[in-house]
């Protein structure tokens, strides 16, 4: 026997078989569910950051799950040099970059008229001085050849390491990040500084014994399995101004998503992870 449901509208009274009623009911429920899902689903914002592979990209990779919870889908673009990340930012290919130190950032802004903003200091990678031949600072011979980066903004931090180890003296009143080899006033061991090598080639110079001492940026040292704390002959102090920063265009310095990313990078749990991951050779900062 057929069962009918009777319902009334302004147009009159209608009868509907049970099966028809159920089909209509299911369709309505599905429609409401779909509407509810669409209203609840919110697309995450996409942010693209350029970074050096180690440790910068690794740190960003670590915080991706947390950022996703906060509504940000982070895409990491890796760069192996110090020039392309700023060009990519200038061209709008990325939203921010995370690779440079404050002095390098300031120098690049000045030389290239970049309209960039420093939106947060994240960590320090202490510069290390390495040697296959020499095991103690006191054993550095007279006339030793020291190979360093050809990037002028790096020279002050390298010279500061040598000065703190009583190997040279810098002209009084010269700021660390402004010092050059012309500012050396005393060099009792007559150290010979070769500052013609691209930073990406410093580890090769070390492996090939091209100098008695080689100053290597820590991000490149990590990639070759060197630990600045354990393997260097001399290391930069933690009070160095050469902290690594997140930079963006000035027009984006108040971007809410980029601010969230910096906030997450400054979270205590993330900073502890950084310290543990690199055994203290990457020092988190909160500025």
XYZ file of N, CA and C in Angstrom:
861
model
N 0.849 -1.193 0.000
C 0.000 0.000 0.000
C 0.884 1.242 0.000
N 0.569 2.209 -0.856
C 1.343 3.448 -0.918
C 0.993 4.366 0.240
N 2.033 4.990 0.778
C 1.817 5.964 1.855
C 2.044 7.345 1.280
N 1.089 8.230 1.538
C 1.173 9.594 1.011
C 1.349 10.582 2.157
N 2.152 11.648 1.882
C 2.249 12.769 2.809
C 1.499 13.926 2.202
N 0.708 14.570 3.014
C -0.092 15.702 2.541
C 0.511 16.989 3.081
N 0.760 17.936 2.188
C 1.255 19.229 2.665
C 0.539 20.326 1.908
N 0.476 21.469 2.543
C -0.329 22.568 2.019
C 0.559 23.746 1.681
N 0.276 24.378 0.556
C 0.941 25.624 0.168
C -0.123 26.643 -0.168
N 0.296 27.828 -0.533
C -0.665 28.860 -0.933
C -1.413 28.476 -2.202
N -0.862 27.524 -2.929
C -1.484 27.122 -4.186
C -2.430 25.943 -4.019
N -2.487 25.404 -2.812
C -3.410 24.286 -2.601
C -2.777 23.162 -1.818
N -3.493 22.047 -1.754
C -3.040 20.891 -0.992
C -2.514 19.854 -1.964
N -1.319 19.277 -1.629
C -0.720 18.290 -2.515
C -0.433 17.018 -1.747
N -0.393 15.894 -2.490
C -0.029 14.613 -1.901
C 1.292 14.166 -2.525
N 2.166 13.558 -1.688
C 3.442 13.068 -2.183
C 3.685 11.678 -1.643
N 4.096 10.786 -2.528
C 4.411 9.450 -2.077
C 5.608 9.496 -1.134
N 5.699 8.476 -0.277
C 6.773 8.417 0.717
C 8.159 8.472 0.066
N 8.347 7.707 -0.994
C 9.666 7.653 -1.628
C 10.056 9.000 -2.214
N 9.081 9.686 -2.770
C 9.361 11.005 -3.324
C 9.731 11.987 -2.238
N 9.024 11.884 -1.134
C 9.294 12.765 0.004
C 10.718 12.564 0.526
N 11.110 11.310 0.624
C 12.445 11.010 1.137
C 13.539 11.555 0.219
N 13.307 11.441 -1.081
C 14.283 11.966 -2.034
C 14.440 13.476 -1.901
N 13.323 14.153 -1.758
C 13.363 15.608 -1.581
C 14.078 15.966 -0.290
N 13.776 15.211 0.773
C 14.384 15.474 2.074
C 15.900 15.305 2.018
N 16.359 14.214 1.406
C 17.794 13.956 1.288
C 18.475 15.047 0.476
N 17.832 15.461 -0.605
C 18.399 16.515 -1.452
C 18.558 17.817 -0.685
N 17.543 18.137 0.115
C 17.597 19.380 0.905
C 18.724 19.330 1.932
N 18.839 18.172 2.601
C 19.890 18.027 3.611
C 21.274 18.158 2.978
N 21.449 17.552 1.810
C 22.731 17.640 1.109
C 23.048 19.076 0.726
N 22.017 19.799 0.294
C 22.201 21.191 -0.096
C 22.630 22.036 1.087
N 21.947 21.830 2.233
C 22.297 22.595 3.432
C 23.708 22.254 3.899
N 24.073 20.978 3.818
C 25.409 20.557 4.244
C 26.479 21.205 3.378
N 26.219 21.235 2.065
C 27.175 21.845 1.139
C 27.341 23.326 1.420
N 26.226 23.980 1.678
C 26.274 25.417 1.988
C 27.076 25.658 3.254
N 26.849 24.777 4.254
C 27.565 24.926 5.513
C 29.053 24.730 5.327
N 29.428 23.736 4.511
C 30.838 23.469 4.265
C 31.504 24.634 3.560
N 30.841 25.178 2.552
C 31.426 26.287 1.796
C 31.611 27.522 2.656
N 30.679 27.754 3.552
C 30.781 28.946 4.392
C 31.856 28.781 5.447
N 32.077 27.501 5.887
C 33.056 27.268 6.941
C 34.476 27.219 6.387
N 34.616 26.717 5.139
C 35.946 26.560 4.556
C 36.516 27.921 4.175
N 37.738 28.185 4.648
C 38.391 29.437 4.327
C 39.744 29.135 3.704
N 40.003 29.708 2.563
C 41.278 29.473 1.912
C 42.398 30.164 2.679
N 43.516 29.445 2.862
C 44.675 30.033 3.509
C 45.351 31.047 2.589
N 45.992 32.042 3.205
C 46.788 32.991 2.436
C 48.094 32.315 2.026
N 48.574 32.608 0.835
C 49.831 32.041 0.359
C 50.939 33.083 0.443
N 52.031 32.710 1.096
C 53.189 33.582 1.224
C 54.413 32.828 0.711
N 55.210 33.516 -0.113
C 56.401 32.901 -0.702
C 57.642 33.608 -0.147
N 58.520 32.835 0.488
C 59.731 33.402 1.079
C 60.970 32.761 0.460
N 61.919 33.596 0.055
C 63.199 33.118 -0.446
C 64.169 32.958 0.710
N 64.942 31.866 0.704
C 65.827 31.597 1.835
C 67.051 30.797 1.413
N 68.142 30.969 2.174
C 69.295 30.091 2.013
C 68.891 28.699 2.495
N 69.436 27.641 1.872
C 69.022 26.281 2.245
C 69.220 25.955 3.720
N 70.402 26.327 4.259
C 70.720 25.995 5.645
C 71.251 27.226 6.360
N 70.732 27.550 7.542
C 69.626 26.893 8.239
C 68.261 27.503 7.922
N 68.252 28.586 7.146
C 67.045 29.388 6.954
C 65.852 28.579 6.440
N 66.052 27.884 5.311
C 64.944 27.116 4.730
C 64.507 25.989 5.660
N 65.476 25.386 6.349
C 65.142 24.311 7.291
C 64.289 24.835 8.444
N 64.593 26.031 8.910
C 63.807 26.642 9.987
C 62.392 26.941 9.501
N 62.288 27.491 8.304
C 60.964 27.789 7.742
C 60.156 26.510 7.527
N 60.825 25.463 7.085
C 60.144 24.180 6.876
C 59.571 23.670 8.197
N 60.311 23.875 9.267
C 59.878 23.418 10.592
C 58.603 24.108 11.058
N 58.423 25.381 10.697
C 57.256 26.122 11.195
C 56.058 26.072 10.253
N 56.194 25.412 9.108
C 55.083 25.364 8.147
C 53.786 24.813 8.748
N 53.826 23.716 9.516
C 52.571 23.205 10.094
C 51.885 24.214 11.016
N 52.684 24.926 11.810
C 52.115 25.928 12.719
C 51.510 27.084 11.931
N 52.167 27.490 10.869
C 51.638 28.573 10.039
C 50.339 28.163 9.362
N 50.262 26.908 8.957
C 49.039 26.419 8.309
C 47.849 26.553 9.255
N 48.081 26.258 10.538
C 47.017 26.407 11.540
C 46.581 27.866 11.665
N 47.508 28.767 11.390
C 47.222 30.198 11.511
C 46.737 30.811 10.194
N 46.442 29.935 9.213
C 45.870 30.419 7.960
C 46.863 30.825 6.895
N 48.111 30.330 7.000
C 49.144 30.698 6.032
C 49.735 29.452 5.388
N 49.692 29.400 4.066
C 50.387 28.358 3.314
C 51.723 28.937 2.858
N 52.805 28.431 3.434
C 54.132 28.975 3.156
C 54.831 28.189 2.048
N 55.301 28.910 1.040
C 56.127 28.309 -0.011
C 57.548 28.827 0.155
N 58.503 27.909 0.198
C 59.904 28.269 0.408
C 60.669 28.133 -0.903
N 61.339 29.204 -1.291
C 62.166 29.194 -2.502
C 63.625 29.279 -2.062
N 64.413 28.262 -2.394
C 65.800 28.212 -1.937
C 66.746 28.909 -2.917
N 67.673 29.675 -2.341
C 68.698 30.360 -3.127
C 70.073 29.990 -2.577
N 71.019 29.745 -3.471
C 72.360 29.346 -3.052
C 73.360 30.493 -3.043
N 72.918 31.692 -3.399
C 73.838 32.822 -3.365
C 73.207 33.983 -2.602
N 73.938 35.112 -2.544
C 73.486 36.258 -1.761
C 72.947 37.399 -2.621
N 72.827 37.184 -3.915
C 72.374 38.247 -4.812
C 70.932 38.032 -5.264
N 70.626 36.816 -5.693
C 69.310 36.527 -6.271
C 68.128 36.715 -5.313
N 68.270 36.433 -4.007
C 67.099 36.622 -3.131
C 66.573 38.054 -3.115
N 67.482 39.024 -3.164
C 67.044 40.425 -3.185
C 66.471 40.815 -4.540
N 67.050 40.272 -5.602
C 66.503 40.550 -6.937
C 65.092 39.977 -7.066
N 64.903 38.775 -6.529
C 63.581 38.142 -6.586
C 62.556 38.944 -5.795
N 62.987 39.492 -4.655
C 62.086 40.315 -3.847
C 61.746 41.609 -4.577
N 62.744 42.222 -5.163
C 62.538 43.464 -5.911
C 61.587 43.251 -7.090
N 61.707 42.095 -7.745
C 60.878 41.803 -8.920
C 59.482 41.292 -8.572
N 59.224 41.070 -7.295
C 57.914 40.579 -6.890
C 57.733 39.081 -7.049
N 58.836 38.352 -7.258
C 58.747 36.898 -7.399
C 58.532 36.212 -6.055
N 58.926 36.877 -4.983
C 58.708 36.377 -3.628
C 58.161 37.515 -2.775
N 57.564 37.161 -1.636
C 56.968 38.170 -0.754
C 57.948 38.678 0.292
N 58.958 37.867 0.594
C 59.953 38.233 1.606
C 61.172 37.356 1.390
N 62.285 37.727 2.019
C 63.427 36.817 2.022
C 64.027 36.734 3.416
N 64.730 35.643 3.636
C 65.311 35.343 4.941
C 66.672 34.712 4.674
N 67.706 35.547 4.654
C 69.042 35.037 4.353
C 70.153 35.980 4.789
N 69.868 37.283 4.838
C 70.954 38.250 4.981
C 71.150 38.724 6.414
N 72.370 39.196 6.671
C 72.660 39.848 7.942
C 72.272 41.321 7.832
N 72.191 41.977 8.973
C 71.813 43.394 8.974
C 72.801 44.248 8.167
N 74.125 44.112 8.379
C 75.047 44.938 7.586
C 74.950 44.674 6.084
N 74.789 43.414 5.692
C 74.668 43.105 4.262
C 73.377 43.687 3.701
N 72.315 43.578 4.470
C 71.018 44.139 4.075
C 71.134 45.645 3.847
N 71.767 46.329 4.795
C 71.917 47.785 4.678
C 72.785 48.172 3.482
N 73.850 47.399 3.254
C 74.736 47.679 2.125
C 74.016 47.485 0.794
N 73.251 46.410 0.679
C 72.523 46.129 -0.555
C 71.444 47.179 -0.832
N 70.783 47.630 0.217
C 69.784 48.695 0.053
C 70.436 49.953 -0.517
N 71.593 50.288 0.037
C 72.282 51.503 -0.384
C 72.800 51.386 -1.812
N 73.414 50.253 -2.133
C 74.043 50.090 -3.450
C 73.029 49.914 -4.575
N 71.862 49.335 -4.258
C 70.887 49.013 -5.303
C 69.588 49.805 -5.212
N 69.538 50.742 -4.246
C 68.331 51.556 -4.050
C 67.084 50.698 -3.817
N 67.265 49.594 -3.097
C 66.124 48.745 -2.773
C 65.242 49.437 -1.734
N 63.953 49.403 -1.951
C 63.010 49.943 -0.969
C 62.515 48.781 -0.105
N 63.420 48.271 0.737
C 63.146 47.105 1.567
C 63.068 47.503 3.038
N 62.428 46.643 3.828
C 62.330 46.863 5.271
C 62.763 45.607 6.019
N 63.489 45.814 7.103
C 63.847 44.732 8.026
C 62.652 44.525 8.950
N 62.013 43.360 8.872
C 60.808 43.134 9.676
C 61.045 42.200 10.858
N 62.289 41.776 11.071
C 62.544 40.950 12.245
C 63.877 40.233 12.196
N 64.655 40.349 13.290
C 65.902 39.594 13.428
C 65.562 38.220 13.992
N 66.115 37.170 13.410
C 65.727 35.812 13.781
C 66.849 35.032 14.456
N 68.039 35.052 13.862
C 69.114 34.268 14.470
C 70.481 34.808 14.063
N 71.483 34.365 14.803
C 72.879 34.671 14.497
C 73.583 33.372 14.125
N 74.350 33.424 13.046
C 75.209 32.299 12.668
C 76.648 32.756 12.870
N 77.259 32.420 13.986
C 78.615 32.902 14.241
C 79.592 32.491 13.136
N 80.322 33.450 12.624
C 81.352 33.190 11.615
C 82.480 32.392 12.257
N 82.988 31.396 11.550
C 84.087 30.599 12.071
C 85.335 30.733 11.217
N 86.497 30.629 11.857
C 87.784 30.607 11.160
C 88.310 29.178 11.261
N 88.544 28.555 10.109
C 88.879 27.129 10.067
C 90.289 26.905 9.529
N 90.884 25.784 9.970
C 92.203 25.415 9.470
C 92.399 23.907 9.573
N 92.955 23.328 8.515
C 93.343 21.918 8.564
C 94.687 21.760 9.267
N 95.504 22.798 9.169
C 96.896 22.686 9.616
C 97.121 23.137 11.054
N 96.361 24.146 11.464
C 96.631 24.796 12.753
C 95.583 24.387 13.777
N 96.037 23.973 14.953
C 95.127 23.476 15.986
C 94.916 24.462 17.131
N 95.832 25.428 17.282
C 95.716 26.425 18.345
C 96.029 27.808 17.777
N 95.365 28.815 18.331
C 95.597 30.191 17.868
C 97.061 30.574 18.041
N 97.657 30.119 19.132
C 99.060 30.460 19.406
C 100.023 29.855 18.384
N 99.548 28.868 17.620
C 100.407 28.209 16.623
C 100.318 28.852 15.236
N 99.510 29.904 15.103
C 99.400 30.570 13.796
C 100.761 31.164 13.435
N 101.316 30.755 12.297
C 102.665 31.215 11.952
C 102.688 32.627 11.368
N 103.833 33.232 11.397
C 104.009 34.540 10.764
C 103.784 34.393 9.263
N 103.104 35.371 8.685
C 102.858 35.358 7.249
C 101.765 34.407 6.813
N 100.980 33.907 7.745
C 99.906 32.965 7.403
C 98.920 33.610 6.434
N 98.473 32.805 5.463
C 97.501 33.289 4.479
C 96.097 33.045 4.999
N 95.277 34.110 5.000
C 93.898 34.034 5.488
C 92.958 34.306 4.318
N 92.138 33.321 3.973
C 91.185 33.487 2.870
C 89.831 33.889 3.434
N 89.280 34.974 2.905
C 87.994 35.474 3.396
C 87.089 35.827 2.213
N 85.852 36.129 2.538
C 84.837 36.472 1.542
C 85.179 37.763 0.795
N 84.700 37.848 -0.442
C 84.876 39.085 -1.211
C 83.715 40.061 -1.009
N 82.867 39.779 -0.020
C 81.730 40.652 0.283
C 82.156 41.670 1.347
N 82.255 42.955 1.005
C 82.749 43.959 1.948
C 82.000 44.008 3.277
N 80.705 43.741 3.258
C 79.941 43.815 4.504
C 80.331 42.717 5.487
N 81.089 41.706 5.029
C 81.537 40.620 5.904
C 82.883 40.925 6.557
N 83.620 41.871 6.012
C 84.996 42.068 6.444
C 85.115 42.484 7.904
N 84.236 43.360 8.338
C 84.317 43.835 9.712
C 84.171 42.717 10.729
N 83.242 41.804 10.483
C 83.023 40.713 11.439
C 84.232 39.777 11.482
N 84.878 39.589 10.330
C 86.074 38.737 10.280
C 87.226 39.408 11.023
N 87.434 40.686 10.740
C 88.508 41.424 11.407
C 88.285 41.481 12.915
N 87.037 41.573 13.319
C 86.719 41.619 14.743
C 87.128 40.324 15.445
N 86.952 39.188 14.766
C 87.369 37.900 15.342
C 88.878 37.895 15.563
N 89.621 38.361 14.569
C 91.081 38.376 14.689
C 91.541 39.367 15.755
N 90.840 40.489 15.863
C 91.215 41.465 16.894
C 90.942 40.918 18.288
N 89.817 40.245 18.469
C 89.486 39.697 19.789
C 90.436 38.573 20.199
N 91.113 37.993 19.224
C 92.110 36.965 19.524
C 93.529 37.536 19.519
N 93.614 38.875 19.611
C 94.889 39.593 19.748
C 95.861 39.340 18.594
N 95.318 39.159 17.404
C 96.158 38.924 16.235
C 96.358 40.190 15.405
N 95.425 41.127 15.511
C 95.524 42.412 14.815
C 94.897 43.487 15.694
N 95.040 44.732 15.268
C 94.317 45.837 15.893
C 93.692 46.686 14.795
N 92.472 47.145 15.074
C 91.731 47.975 14.128
C 91.788 49.428 14.582
N 91.799 50.318 13.641
C 91.838 51.751 13.927
C 90.746 52.122 14.929
N 91.118 52.862 15.923
C 90.176 53.245 16.975
C 89.034 54.085 16.401
N 87.812 53.782 16.858
C 86.644 54.539 16.432
C 85.929 53.975 15.223
N 86.512 52.974 14.575
C 85.877 52.374 13.395
C 84.829 51.359 13.845
N 83.617 51.492 13.338
C 82.557 50.546 13.678
C 82.836 49.193 13.038
N 82.428 48.138 13.747
C 82.699 46.779 13.266
C 82.181 46.573 11.854
N 80.929 46.968 11.621
C 80.325 46.680 10.315
C 80.826 47.593 9.202
N 81.701 48.540 9.555
C 82.261 49.448 8.542
C 83.750 49.178 8.303
N 84.357 48.338 9.110
C 85.800 48.115 9.040
C 86.212 47.412 7.748
N 87.364 47.809 7.225
C 87.954 47.159 6.050
C 89.404 46.807 6.395
N 90.079 46.144 5.483
C 91.460 45.731 5.734
C 92.402 46.928 5.786
N 91.980 48.045 5.247
C 92.781 49.269 5.333
C 92.766 49.854 6.740
N 91.850 49.379 7.577
C 91.743 49.896 8.945
C 92.617 49.130 9.931
N 93.372 48.147 9.457
C 94.289 47.412 10.335
C 95.477 48.311 10.665
N 95.709 48.544 11.955
C 96.831 49.392 12.383
C 97.997 48.569 12.920
N 97.701 47.376 13.412
C 98.763 46.492 13.912
C 98.502 45.077 13.414
N 99.555 44.434 12.923
C 99.465 43.070 12.399
C 100.797 42.376 12.675
N 101.070 42.096 13.972
C 102.399 41.597 14.373
C 102.829 40.306 13.686
N 101.891 39.457 13.308
C 102.247 38.207 12.627
C 102.282 38.368 11.102
N 102.025 39.580 10.639
C 102.042 39.866 9.194
C 101.124 38.906 8.427
N 99.928 38.750 8.947
C 98.943 37.891 8.288
C 98.590 38.479 6.930
N 98.417 37.601 5.946
C 98.086 38.035 4.589
C 96.625 37.691 4.317
N 95.801 38.716 4.159
C 94.365 38.510 3.950
C 94.032 38.528 2.456
N 93.520 37.409 1.973
C 93.056 37.311 0.588
C 91.538 37.440 0.610
N 91.027 38.611 0.196
C 89.582 38.844 0.236
C 88.996 38.893 -1.170
N 89.339 37.870 -1.963
C 88.885 37.829 -3.357
C 87.960 36.646 -3.657
N 87.605 35.880 -2.646
C 86.880 34.626 -2.884
C 85.378 34.791 -2.661
N 84.605 34.279 -3.592
C 83.142 34.281 -3.452
C 82.756 33.432 -2.239
N 81.783 33.878 -1.443
C 81.397 33.122 -0.241
C 81.042 31.661 -0.506
N 80.461 31.389 -1.675
C 80.050 30.013 -1.984
C 81.249 29.095 -2.225
N 82.439 29.676 -2.417
C 83.633 28.879 -2.713
C 84.577 28.746 -1.522
N 84.198 29.312 -0.386
C 85.083 29.286 0.781
C 85.304 27.873 1.308
N 84.258 27.049 1.284
C 84.432 25.671 1.773
C 85.370 24.886 0.855
N 85.318 25.164 -0.436
C 86.241 24.506 -1.375
C 87.676 24.935 -1.096
N 87.861 26.224 -0.793
C 89.196 26.726 -0.456
C 89.726 26.026 0.795
N 88.832 25.790 1.741
C 89.214 25.085 2.973
C 89.571 23.633 2.675
N 88.724 22.952 1.911
C 88.954 21.537 1.606
C 90.225 21.334 0.792
N 90.560 22.323 -0.039
C 91.742 22.211 -0.903
C 93.006 22.795 -0.275
N 92.915 23.195 1.003
C 94.064 23.757 1.714
C 94.692 24.936 0.968
N 93.833 25.808 0.457
C 94.339 26.950 -0.307
C 94.879 28.063 0.587
N 94.574 28.000 1.869
C 95.083 28.985 2.810
C 95.368 28.329 4.145
N 96.127 29.033 4.982
C 96.371 28.509 6.330
C 95.112 28.615 7.178
N 94.349 29.673 6.922
C 93.098 29.920 7.639
C 92.033 30.330 6.629
N 90.802 29.882 6.865
C 89.695 30.257 5.979
C 88.507 30.686 6.834
N 87.982 31.877 6.564
C 86.783 32.367 7.258
C 85.568 31.930 6.449
N 84.710 31.106 7.069
C 83.577 30.535 6.335
C 82.257 30.943 6.978
N 81.355 31.443 6.154
C 80.002 31.742 6.628
C 79.370 30.446 7.120
N 78.690 30.518 8.244
C 78.212 29.297 8.885
C 77.206 28.516 8.053
N 76.368 29.212 7.269
C 75.395 28.462 6.470
C 76.088 27.557 5.457
N 77.220 28.017 4.905
C 77.972 27.172 3.979
C 78.750 26.093 4.734
N 79.209 26.425 5.931
C 79.922 25.439 6.749
C 79.013 24.261 7.095
N 77.757 24.553 7.493
C 76.814 23.485 7.836
C 76.634 22.514 6.677
N 76.525 23.076 5.473
C 76.262 22.242 4.296
C 77.408 21.281 4.006
N 78.597 21.607 4.509
C 79.756 20.728 4.319
C 80.047 19.895 5.568
N 79.102 19.906 6.500
C 79.263 19.076 7.693
C 80.137 19.668 8.773
N 80.447 20.952 8.677
C 81.259 21.610 9.697
C 80.368 22.231 10.764
N 80.760 22.075 12.011
C 80.055 22.704 13.121
C 80.910 23.866 13.616
N 80.441 25.100 13.465
C 81.254 26.255 13.854
C 81.729 26.219 15.305
N 80.909 25.687 16.193
C 81.285 25.636 17.609
C 82.404 24.624 17.843
N 82.297 23.469 17.215
C 83.245 22.375 17.474
C 84.456 22.373 16.544
N 84.262 22.802 15.314
C 85.308 22.610 14.304
C 86.149 23.839 13.993
N 85.713 25.001 14.418
C 86.470 26.211 14.070
C 87.625 26.448 15.037
N 88.643 27.113 14.535
C 89.774 27.506 15.372
C 89.416 28.736 16.191
N 88.663 29.646 15.571
C 88.168 30.854 16.234
C 86.730 31.062 15.789
N 85.931 31.653 16.664
C 84.521 31.847 16.323
C 84.039 33.214 16.796
N 83.104 33.751 16.071
C 82.509 35.052 16.376
C 81.737 34.991 17.690
N 81.748 36.079 18.443
C 81.037 36.123 19.720
C 79.544 36.332 19.511
N 78.758 35.957 20.523
C 77.295 36.025 20.422
C 76.752 37.450 20.400
N 77.577 38.439 20.744
C 77.098 39.828 20.752
C 77.302 40.510 19.393
N 77.555 39.721 18.381
C 77.784 40.259 17.035
C 76.531 40.944 16.496
N 76.697 42.033 15.747
C 75.544 42.698 15.119
C 75.095 42.006 13.829
N 75.780 40.930 13.454
C 75.496 40.278 12.169
C 74.379 39.244 12.287
N 73.241 39.687 12.771
C 72.099 38.782 12.897
C 71.390 38.646 11.554
N 70.780 37.486 11.344
C 70.040 37.213 10.110
C 68.590 37.661 10.271
N 68.057 38.261 9.224
C 66.746 38.903 9.318
C 65.776 38.425 8.240
N 64.506 38.693 8.489
C 63.475 38.570 7.458
C 63.276 39.962 6.874
N 63.320 40.050 5.550
C 63.154 41.343 4.876
C 62.022 41.269 3.870
N 61.385 42.397 3.656
C 60.314 42.484 2.671
C 60.333 43.876 2.048
N 59.506 44.095 1.071
C 59.383 45.446 0.533
C 58.777 46.344 1.607
N 59.172 47.594 1.602
C 58.660 48.529 2.607
C 57.135 48.601 2.568
N 56.576 48.479 1.392
C 55.113 48.535 1.252
C 54.416 47.351 1.921
N 55.179 46.282 2.207
C 54.600 45.086 2.830
C 55.027 44.899 4.283
N 55.695 45.898 4.858
C 56.245 45.697 6.199
C 55.179 45.484 7.269
N 53.944 45.919 6.998
C 52.852 45.698 7.953
C 51.907 44.582 7.512
N 52.332 43.796 6.531
C 51.531 42.660 6.071
C 51.275 41.711 7.239
N 50.006 41.419 7.497
C 49.643 40.631 8.683
C 50.224 39.218 8.639
N 50.322 38.629 7.456
C 50.844 37.270 7.342
C 52.344 37.228 7.612
N 53.068 38.204 7.098
C 54.508 38.253 7.344
C 54.776 38.514 8.822
N 53.949 39.345 9.436
C 54.087 39.579 10.876
C 53.862 38.293 11.663
N 52.878 37.502 11.234
C 52.610 36.219 11.900
C 53.806 35.281 11.783
N 54.425 35.268 10.607
C 55.580 34.397 10.386
C 56.719 34.771 11.333
N 56.998 36.062 11.464
C 58.051 36.523 12.369
C 57.701 36.172 13.813
N 56.443 36.336 14.173
C 56.004 35.991 15.529
C 56.233 34.514 15.826
N 55.915 33.663 14.869
C 56.115 32.221 15.065
C 57.608 31.903 15.176
N 58.434 32.558 14.371
C 59.880 32.343 14.438
C 60.456 32.757 15.787
N 59.784 33.669 16.466
C 60.237 34.138 17.775
C 59.639 33.344 18.937
N 58.767 32.398 18.648
C 58.163 31.609 19.727
C 59.239 30.802 20.457
N 59.167 30.732 21.800
C 60.179 30.004 22.585
C 60.402 28.565 22.125
N 59.327 27.877 21.765
C 59.464 26.481 21.329
C 60.285 26.381 20.046
N 60.080 27.332 19.142
C 60.836 27.341 17.883
C 62.301 27.672 18.155
N 62.548 28.632 19.038
C 63.923 29.009 19.353
C 64.680 27.864 20.030
N 63.995 27.123 20.892
C 64.628 25.958 21.527
C 64.959 24.894 20.490
N 64.057 24.728 19.535
C 64.296 23.748 18.473
C 65.526 24.137 17.656
N 65.661 25.427 17.360
C 66.822 25.916 16.604
C 68.116 25.622 17.357
N 68.136 25.923 18.643
C 69.333 25.691 19.456
C 69.721 24.215 19.459
N 68.719 23.362 19.614
C 68.977 21.920 19.678
C 69.397 21.362 18.325
N 68.730 21.804 17.272
C 68.978 21.283 15.926
C 70.424 21.488 15.495
N 70.988 22.660 15.791
C 72.344 22.963 15.334
C 73.358 23.033 16.475
N 73.021 22.439 17.585
C 73.988 22.296 18.665
C 74.580 23.591 19.168
N 73.781 24.661 19.148
C 74.251 25.942 19.657
C 75.013 26.777 18.650
N 75.224 26.257 17.444
C 75.966 27.030 16.440
C 75.063 27.946 15.624
N 73.755 27.860 15.860
C 72.801 28.859 15.366
C 72.127 29.423 16.607
N 72.278 30.714 16.809
C 71.807 31.347 18.046
C 70.550 32.161 17.759
N 69.385 31.735 18.274
C 68.155 32.495 18.023
C 68.158 33.824 18.752
N 67.560 34.822 18.132
C 67.428 36.138 18.763
C 65.970 36.563 18.676
N 65.599 37.501 19.511
C 64.205 37.951 19.561
C 64.195 39.464 19.561
N 64.243 40.056 18.368
C 64.306 41.523 18.248
C 63.243 42.004 17.293
